[in-house]
Amino acid sequence: MTQEEKNQIIDMTLSAIGRINHPRFFRSERGYQGELYCRLREEFLSQNLLDERMLEPEYQKRPTDHLTQQRPDIIYHIPAPAEGEVFINNYTVWALKLRADHPDVISDFEKLYEMISLLQYPLAVFLNIDSDSHYLHDCIPDYRNRIVAFTTMRNEAEGKLVICKAYYDRNDLQEEFYSVDW
């Protein structure tokens, strides 16, 4: 996966997050996940990125095939045939948490590390819903350049959605803030 392809997926993720503003989705991780999947699918279809490649929600990894029992919230990949190699054609994995605190985020980062190392996902996305804390600074250095973290919150007073995108550029933590009217 090229850096240009990673950037495209990150941009589509930001766009999808920016279109989710109904208060109901900020009360339920599962509800937000379903809406994010739908919005991501629209983005991927508009860019003709779903052919043999698939965007799938909460895919169950079988330990006998994948060496892990992780259940990522959303994945983008080419499914391996029954006897095929599961370590190739994996592109992006998304993990979502609702109002996650530090221990929750660290736990999800550890799950993402496993997906990156065992299944060779070149890009992992973490989203902390209804929070302004991404905790990316606590990510293990070996994985910093493969994980992008987002936060999203409703600002009721201003009628805006506030999004933070955090990532590492070499060893420097970068944060970009976006404000979207609803």
Coordinates of N, CA and C in Angstrom, one line a residue:
M1 N 0.9 -1.2 0.0 CA 0.0 0.0 0.0 C 0.9 1.2 0.0
T2 N 0.7 2.1 -1.0 CA 1.5 3.3 -1.1 C 1.0 4.4 0.0
Q3 N 1.9 5.3 0.2 CA 1.5 6.4 1.1 C 0.3 7.2 0.5
E4 N 0.3 7.3 -0.8 CA -0.8 8.0 -1.4 C -2.2 7.3 -1.1
E5 N -2.1 5.9 -1.2 CA -3.3 5.2 -0.9 C -3.7 5.3 0.6
K6 N -2.7 5.3 1.4 CA -3.0 5.5 2.9 C -3.7 6.8 3.1
N7 N -3.1 7.9 2.5 CA -3.7 9.2 2.7 C -5.1 9.3 2.1
Q8 N -5.4 8.6 1.0 CA -6.7 8.6 0.5 C -7.7 8.0 1.5
I9 N -7.3 6.9 2.1 CA -8.2 6.2 3.1 C -8.4 7.1 4.3
I10 N -7.3 7.7 4.7 CA -7.4 8.6 5.9 C -8.3 9.8 5.6
D11 N -8.2 10.3 4.4 CA -9.1 11.4 4.0 C -10.5 11.0 3.9
M12 N -10.8 9.8 3.4 CA -12.1 9.3 3.3 C -12.7 9.0 4.7
T13 N -11.8 8.6 5.6 CA -12.3 8.3 7.0 C -12.7 9.7 7.6
L14 N -11.9 10.7 7.4 CA -12.2 12.0 7.9 C -13.5 12.5 7.4
S15 N -13.7 12.4 6.1 CA -14.9 12.8 5.4 C -16.1 12.0 6.0
A16 N -16.0 10.7 6.2 CA -17.1 9.9 6.7 C -17.4 10.4 8.2
I17 N -16.4 10.6 9.0 CA -16.6 11.0 10.4 C -17.3 12.4 10.4
G18 N -16.9 13.2 9.5 CA -17.5 14.6 9.4 C -19.0 14.6 9.0
R19 N -19.5 13.5 8.5 CA -20.9 13.4 8.1 C -21.8 12.7 9.1
I20 N -21.2 12.4 10.2 CA -22.0 11.7 11.3 C -22.1 12.7 12.4
N21 N -23.3 13.2 12.6 CA -23.5 14.2 13.6 C -24.8 14.1 14.4
H22 N -25.6 13.1 14.1 CA -26.9 12.9 14.9 C -26.5 12.5 16.3
P23 N -27.2 13.1 17.3 CA -26.8 12.8 18.7 C -26.9 11.4 19.1
R24 N -27.8 10.6 18.4 CA -28.0 9.2 18.8 C -26.7 8.4 18.6
F25 N -26.0 8.8 17.5 CA -24.8 8.0 17.3 C -23.7 8.3 18.3
F26 N -23.8 9.3 19.1 CA -22.8 9.6 20.1 C -23.2 9.0 21.4
R27 N -24.2 8.2 21.4 CA -24.6 7.5 22.7 C -24.3 6.0 22.6
S28 N -24.0 5.5 21.5 CA -23.8 4.0 21.3 C -22.6 3.7 20.4
E29 N -21.6 3.0 20.8 CA -20.5 2.6 20.0 C -21.0 1.8 18.8
R30 N -21.9 0.8 19.0 CA -22.4 0.0 18.0 C -23.1 0.8 16.9
G31 N -24.0 1.7 17.4 CA -24.7 2.6 16.5 C -23.8 3.4 15.6
Y32 N -22.8 4.0 16.3 CA -21.8 4.8 15.5 C -21.0 4.0 14.5
Q33 N -20.6 2.8 14.9 CA -19.9 1.9 14.1 C -20.7 1.6 12.8
G34 N -22.0 1.3 13.0 CA -22.9 1.0 11.8 C -22.9 2.2 10.9
E35 N -23.1 3.4 11.4 CA -23.2 4.6 10.6 C -21.8 4.9 9.9
L36 N -20.7 4.7 10.6 CA -19.4 4.9 10.0 C -19.2 3.9 8.9
Y37 N -19.6 2.7 9.1 CA -19.4 1.7 8.0 C -20.2 2.2 6.8
C38 N -21.4 2.6 7.0 CA -22.2 3.1 5.8 C -21.6 4.3 5.1
R39 N -21.1 5.2 5.9 CA -20.5 6.4 5.3 C -19.1 6.1 4.6
L40 N -18.4 5.2 5.3 CA -17.1 4.7 4.6 C -17.4 4.0 3.3
R41 N -18.4 3.2 3.3 CA -18.8 2.5 2.1 C -19.1 3.4 1.0
E42 N -19.9 4.5 1.3 CA -20.2 5.5 0.3 C -18.9 6.1 -0.3
E43 N -18.0 6.4 0.6 CA -16.7 7.0 0.2 C -15.9 6.1 -0.7
F44 N -15.8 4.8 -0.3 CA -15.1 3.8 -1.1 C -15.7 3.6 -2.4
L45 N -17.0 3.5 -2.5 CA -17.7 3.3 -3.7 C -17.5 4.5 -4.7
S46 N -17.5 5.7 -4.1 CA -17.4 6.9 -4.9 C -16.0 7.0 -5.6
Q47 N -15.0 6.3 -4.9 CA -13.6 6.3 -5.5 C -13.3 5.0 -6.2
N48 N -14.3 4.1 -6.4 CA -14.2 2.8 -7.1 C -13.2 1.9 -6.4
L49 N -13.2 1.9 -5.1 CA -12.2 1.1 -4.4 C -12.8 -0.2 -3.8
L50 N -14.0 -0.5 -4.2 CA -14.6 -1.8 -3.8 C -14.8 -2.7 -5.1
D51 N -13.9 -3.5 -5.3 CA -14.0 -4.5 -6.5 C -13.8 -5.8 -5.8
E52 N -12.7 -6.4 -6.0 CA -12.4 -7.6 -5.2 C -12.1 -7.3 -3.7
R53 N -11.7 -6.0 -3.5 CA -11.5 -5.5 -2.2 C -12.8 -5.3 -1.5
M54 N -12.9 -5.6 -0.2 CA -14.1 -5.4 0.5 C -13.9 -4.6 1.8
L55 N -15.0 -3.9 2.1 CA -15.1 -3.2 3.4 C -16.1 -4.0 4.2
E56 N -15.6 -4.5 5.4 CA -16.5 -5.4 6.2 C -16.6 -4.9 7.6
P57 N -17.8 -5.0 8.2 CA -17.9 -4.6 9.6 C -17.7 -5.8 10.5
E58 N -17.0 -5.6 11.7 CA -16.8 -6.5 12.7 C -16.6 -8.0 12.2
Y59 N -15.6 -8.1 11.5 CA -15.2 -9.4 10.9 C -14.6 -10.3 12.0
Q60 N -15.1 -11.5 12.2 CA -14.6 -12.5 13.1 C -13.3 -13.1 12.6
K61 N -12.2 -13.0 13.2 CA -11.0 -13.6 12.8 C -11.0 -15.0 13.5
R62 N -10.8 -16.1 12.7 CA -10.7 -17.4 13.3 C -9.2 -17.7 13.7
P63 N -9.0 -18.1 14.9 CA -7.6 -18.2 15.4 C -6.9 -19.3 14.6
T64 N -7.6 -20.3 14.1 CA -6.9 -21.3 13.3 C -6.3 -20.8 12.0
D65 N -7.0 -19.8 11.5 CA -6.6 -19.2 10.2 C -5.8 -18.0 10.3
H66 N -6.0 -17.2 11.4 CA -5.5 -15.8 11.5 C -4.5 -15.7 12.7
L67 N -4.4 -16.6 13.5 CA -3.5 -16.6 14.7 C -4.0 -15.5 15.7
T68 N -5.2 -15.1 15.6 CA -5.8 -14.1 16.5 C -7.3 -14.3 16.6
Q69 N -7.9 -13.8 17.7 CA -9.3 -13.9 17.8 C -9.9 -12.4 17.8
Q70 N -9.1 -11.5 17.4 CA -9.5 -10.1 17.4 C -10.8 -9.9 16.5
R71 N -11.6 -9.0 16.9 CA -12.8 -8.7 16.1 C -12.7 -7.2 15.8
P72 N -12.0 -6.8 14.8 CA -11.9 -5.4 14.5 C -13.3 -4.9 14.1
D73 N -13.5 -3.6 14.4 CA -14.8 -3.0 14.1 C -15.1 -3.0 12.6
I74 N -14.1 -2.6 11.8 CA -14.2 -2.5 10.3 C -12.9 -2.9 9.7
I75 N -12.9 -3.6 8.6 CA -11.7 -3.9 7.9 C -11.9 -3.7 6.4
Y76 N -10.8 -3.4 5.7 CA -10.7 -3.2 4.3 C -9.6 -4.2 3.8
H77 N -10.0 -5.1 3.0 CA -9.1 -6.2 2.6 C -9.7 -6.9 1.3
I78 N -8.9 -7.8 0.8 CA -9.3 -8.8 -0.1 C -9.4 -10.1 0.7
P79 N -10.6 -10.7 0.9 CA -10.7 -11.9 1.6 C -9.9 -13.0 1.0
A80 N -9.2 -13.8 1.9 CA -8.4 -14.9 1.4 C -9.3 -16.1 1.1
P81 N -9.0 -16.8 0.0 CA -9.7 -18.0 -0.3 C -9.6 -19.0 0.9
A82 N -10.4 -20.0 0.9 CA -10.4 -21.0 2.0 C -9.1 -21.5 2.4
E83 N -8.2 -21.8 1.4 CA -6.9 -22.3 1.7 C -5.8 -21.2 1.4
G84 N -6.2 -20.0 1.3 CA -5.3 -18.9 0.9 C -4.5 -18.3 2.0
E85 N -3.6 -17.5 1.7 CA -2.8 -16.8 2.6 C -3.5 -15.6 3.2
V86 N -3.7 -15.6 4.5 CA -4.4 -14.5 5.2 C -3.6 -13.3 5.5
F87 N -2.3 -13.4 5.2 CA -1.4 -12.3 5.6 C -1.1 -11.3 4.5
I88 N -1.8 -11.5 3.4 CA -1.7 -10.6 2.3 C -3.0 -9.9 2.0
N89 N -3.0 -8.9 1.2 CA -4.2 -8.2 0.8 C -5.0 -7.6 2.0
N90 N -4.4 -7.3 3.0 CA -5.0 -6.6 4.1 C -4.6 -5.1 4.0
Y91 N -5.5 -4.2 4.1 CA -5.2 -2.8 3.9 C -5.4 -1.9 5.1
T92 N -6.6 -1.9 5.7 CA -6.9 -1.0 6.8 C -7.8 -1.7 7.8
V93 N -7.5 -1.4 9.0 CA -8.3 -1.9 10.1 C -8.8 -0.7 11.0
W94 N -10.0 -0.7 11.4 CA -10.6 0.4 12.2 C -11.0 -0.1 13.6
A95 N -10.7 0.6 14.6 CA -11.1 0.3 16.0 C -11.8 1.5 16.5
L96 N -13.0 1.4 17.1 CA -13.8 2.5 17.6 C -14.0 2.2 19.1
K97 N -14.1 3.3 19.9 CA -14.4 3.3 21.3 C -15.3 4.5 21.6
L98 N -16.3 4.4 22.5 CA -17.1 5.5 22.9 C -16.6 6.0 24.2
R99 N -16.2 7.3 24.2 CA -15.7 8.0 25.4 C -14.6 7.1 26.1
A100 N -13.7 6.6 25.4 CA -12.7 5.7 26.0 C -11.7 6.5 26.9
D101 N -11.4 5.9 28.0 CA -10.4 6.5 28.9 C -9.0 5.8 28.5
H102 N -8.0 6.3 29.2 CA -6.6 5.8 28.9 C -6.5 4.3 28.9
P103 N -6.9 3.5 29.9 CA -6.8 2.1 29.8 C -7.5 1.4 28.6
D104 N -8.7 2.0 28.3 CA -9.5 1.4 27.2 C -8.7 1.6 25.9
V105 N -8.1 2.8 25.7 CA -7.4 3.1 24.5 C -6.2 2.3 24.4
I106 N -5.4 2.1 25.4 CA -4.2 1.3 25.4 C -4.6 -0.1 25.0
S107 N -5.7 -0.6 25.6 CA -6.1 -2.0 25.2 C -6.4 -2.1 23.7
D108 N -7.1 -1.1 23.2 CA -7.4 -1.1 21.7 C -6.1 -0.9 20.9
F109 N -5.2 -0.1 21.4 CA -3.9 0.0 20.7 C -3.2 -1.4 20.6
E110 N -3.2 -2.1 21.7 CA -2.6 -3.4 21.7 C -3.3 -4.4 20.7
K111 N -4.6 -4.3 20.6 CA -5.3 -5.1 19.6 C -4.9 -4.7 18.2
L112 N -4.7 -3.4 18.0 CA -4.3 -2.9 16.7 C -2.9 -3.4 16.4
Y113 N -2.0 -3.3 17.4 CA -0.6 -3.8 17.2 C -0.6 -5.3 16.7
E114 N -1.5 -6.1 17.3 CA -1.6 -7.5 16.9 C -2.1 -7.6 15.5
M115 N -3.1 -6.8 15.1 CA -3.6 -6.8 13.7 C -2.5 -6.4 12.7
I116 N -1.7 -5.4 13.1 CA -0.6 -4.9 12.2 C 0.5 -6.0 12.1
S117 N 0.9 -6.5 13.2 CA 2.0 -7.4 13.2 C 1.6 -8.8 12.7
L118 N 0.5 -9.4 13.1 CA 0.2 -10.8 12.7 C -0.4 -10.8 11.3
L119 N -1.3 -9.8 10.9 CA -2.0 -9.9 9.7 C -1.5 -8.8 8.7
Q120 N -0.4 -8.1 9.1 CA 0.3 -7.2 8.2 C -0.6 -6.1 7.6
Y121 N -1.5 -5.5 8.4 CA -2.2 -4.3 8.0 C -1.3 -3.1 8.0
P122 N -1.2 -2.5 6.8 CA -0.3 -1.3 6.8 C -0.8 -0.1 7.4
L123 N -2.2 0.0 7.6 CA -2.8 1.1 8.2 C -3.8 0.7 9.2
A124 N -3.8 1.4 10.4 CA -4.8 1.2 11.4 C -5.4 2.5 11.8
V125 N -6.7 2.6 12.0 CA -7.3 3.8 12.4 C -8.0 3.6 13.7
F126 N -7.8 4.5 14.7 CA -8.5 4.4 16.0 C -9.4 5.7 16.1
L127 N -10.6 5.5 16.5 CA -11.5 6.6 16.7 C -12.1 6.6 18.1
N128 N -11.9 7.7 18.8 CA -12.5 7.8 20.1 C -13.7 8.7 20.0
I129 N -14.9 8.2 20.1 CA -16.2 8.8 19.8 C -16.6 9.6 21.1
D130 N -17.1 10.8 20.8 CA -17.5 11.7 21.9 C -16.5 11.9 22.9
S131 N -15.3 12.2 22.4 CA -14.1 12.4 23.3 C -13.1 13.4 22.6
D132 N -12.3 14.1 23.3 CA -11.3 14.9 22.7 C -9.9 14.4 23.0
S133 N -9.8 13.1 23.5 CA -8.5 12.5 23.8 C -8.3 11.3 22.9
H134 N -7.2 11.4 22.2 CA -6.8 10.3 21.3 C -5.7 9.4 21.8
Y135 N -4.9 9.9 22.7 CA -3.8 9.1 23.4 C -2.8 8.6 22.5
L136 N -2.7 9.1 21.3 CA -1.7 8.5 20.3 C -0.3 8.7 20.9
H137 N 0.0 9.7 21.7 CA 1.3 9.8 22.3 C 1.7 8.6 23.1
D138 N 0.8 7.8 23.5 CA 1.1 6.6 24.3 C 1.2 5.3 23.4
C139 N 1.2 5.5 22.1 CA 1.3 4.4 21.2 C 2.8 3.9 21.2
I140 N 3.0 2.6 21.1 CA 4.4 2.1 21.1 C 5.1 2.7 19.8
P141 N 6.3 3.2 20.0 CA 7.0 3.8 18.8 C 7.1 3.0 17.5
D142 N 7.2 1.6 17.7 CA 7.3 0.8 16.5 C 6.0 0.9 15.6
Y143 N 4.9 1.3 16.1 CA 3.7 1.3 15.4 C 3.1 2.7 15.1
R144 N 3.8 3.7 15.6 CA 3.3 5.1 15.4 C 3.1 5.5 14.0
N145 N 3.9 5.1 13.1 CA 3.7 5.5 11.7 C 2.6 4.7 11.0
R146 N 2.0 3.7 11.6 CA 1.0 2.9 11.0 C -0.4 3.2 11.6
I147 N -0.5 4.0 12.7 CA -1.8 4.2 13.3 C -2.1 5.7 13.2
V148 N -3.3 6.0 12.8 CA -3.9 7.4 12.8 C -5.1 7.3 13.8
A149 N -5.1 8.3 14.6 CA -6.2 8.4 15.6 C -7.1 9.6 15.4
F150 N -8.4 9.4 15.5 CA -9.3 10.5 15.4 C -10.1 10.6 16.7
T151 N -10.6 11.8 17.0 CA -11.6 12.0 18.0 C -12.7 12.8 17.3
T152 N -13.9 12.7 17.9 CA -15.0 13.4 17.3 C -16.0 13.7 18.5
M153 N -16.4 15.0 18.5 CA -17.4 15.4 19.6 C -18.4 16.4 19.0
R154 N -19.6 16.4 19.5 CA -20.6 17.4 19.1 C -20.4 18.6 20.1
N155 N -20.3 19.8 19.5 CA -20.3 21.1 20.2 C -21.7 21.6 20.1
E156 N -22.5 21.3 21.1 CA -23.9 21.7 21.0 C -24.1 23.3 21.0
A157 N -23.3 24.0 21.8 CA -23.4 25.4 21.8 C -23.2 26.1 20.5
E158 N -22.2 25.6 19.7 CA -21.9 26.2 18.4 C -22.6 25.5 17.2
G159 N -23.2 24.3 17.5 CA -23.8 23.6 16.4 C -22.8 23.0 15.4
K160 N -21.7 22.5 16.0 CA -20.6 22.0 15.2 C -20.1 20.7 15.7
L161 N -19.6 19.9 14.8 CA -18.9 18.7 15.0 C -17.4 19.0 15.1
V162 N -16.7 18.7 16.1 CA -15.3 19.0 16.3 C -14.5 17.6 16.1
I163 N -13.6 17.6 15.2 CA -12.8 16.4 14.9 C -11.3 16.7 15.0
C164 N -10.6 15.8 15.6 CA -9.2 15.9 15.7 C -8.6 14.7 15.0
K165 N -7.6 14.9 14.1 CA -6.9 13.8 13.4 C -5.5 13.9 14.0
A166 N -5.0 12.8 14.5 CA -3.6 12.8 15.1 C -2.8 11.7 14.4
Y167 N -1.6 12.0 14.1 CA -0.7 11.0 13.5 C 0.7 11.4 13.7
Y168 N 1.6 10.5 13.4 CA 3.0 10.8 13.6 C 3.6 11.1 12.2
D169 N 4.4 12.1 12.1 CA 5.2 12.5 10.9 C 6.6 12.3 11.4
R170 N 7.2 11.2 11.0 CA 8.5 10.7 11.5 C 8.3 10.5 13.0
N171 N 8.9 11.3 13.9 CA 8.8 11.1 15.3 C 8.0 12.2 16.0
D172 N 7.4 13.1 15.2 CA 6.6 14.2 15.7 C 5.1 14.0 15.6
L173 N 4.5 14.1 16.8 CA 3.0 14.0 16.8 C 2.4 15.2 16.2
Q174 N 1.5 15.0 15.2 CA 0.8 16.1 14.5 C -0.7 15.9 14.9
E175 N -1.3 17.1 15.1 CA -2.8 17.1 15.4 C -3.4 18.2 14.4
E176 N -4.4 17.7 13.8 CA -5.2 18.6 12.9 C -6.6 18.7 13.4
F177 N -7.1 19.9 13.5 CA -8.5 20.1 14.0 C -9.4 20.5 13.0
Y178 N -10.6 20.0 13.0 CA -11.6 20.3 12.0 C -12.9 20.7 12.7
S179 N -13.7 21.6 12.2 CA -15.0 22.0 12.7 C -16.0 21.9 11.6
V180 N -17.0 21.1 11.7 CA -18.0 20.9 10.7 C -19.4 21.4 11.2
D181 N -20.0 22.3 10.5 CA -21.4 22.7 10.8 C -22.3 21.5 10.6
W182 N -23.4 21.4 11.4 CA -24.4 20.4 11.1 C -25.7 21.1 10.8

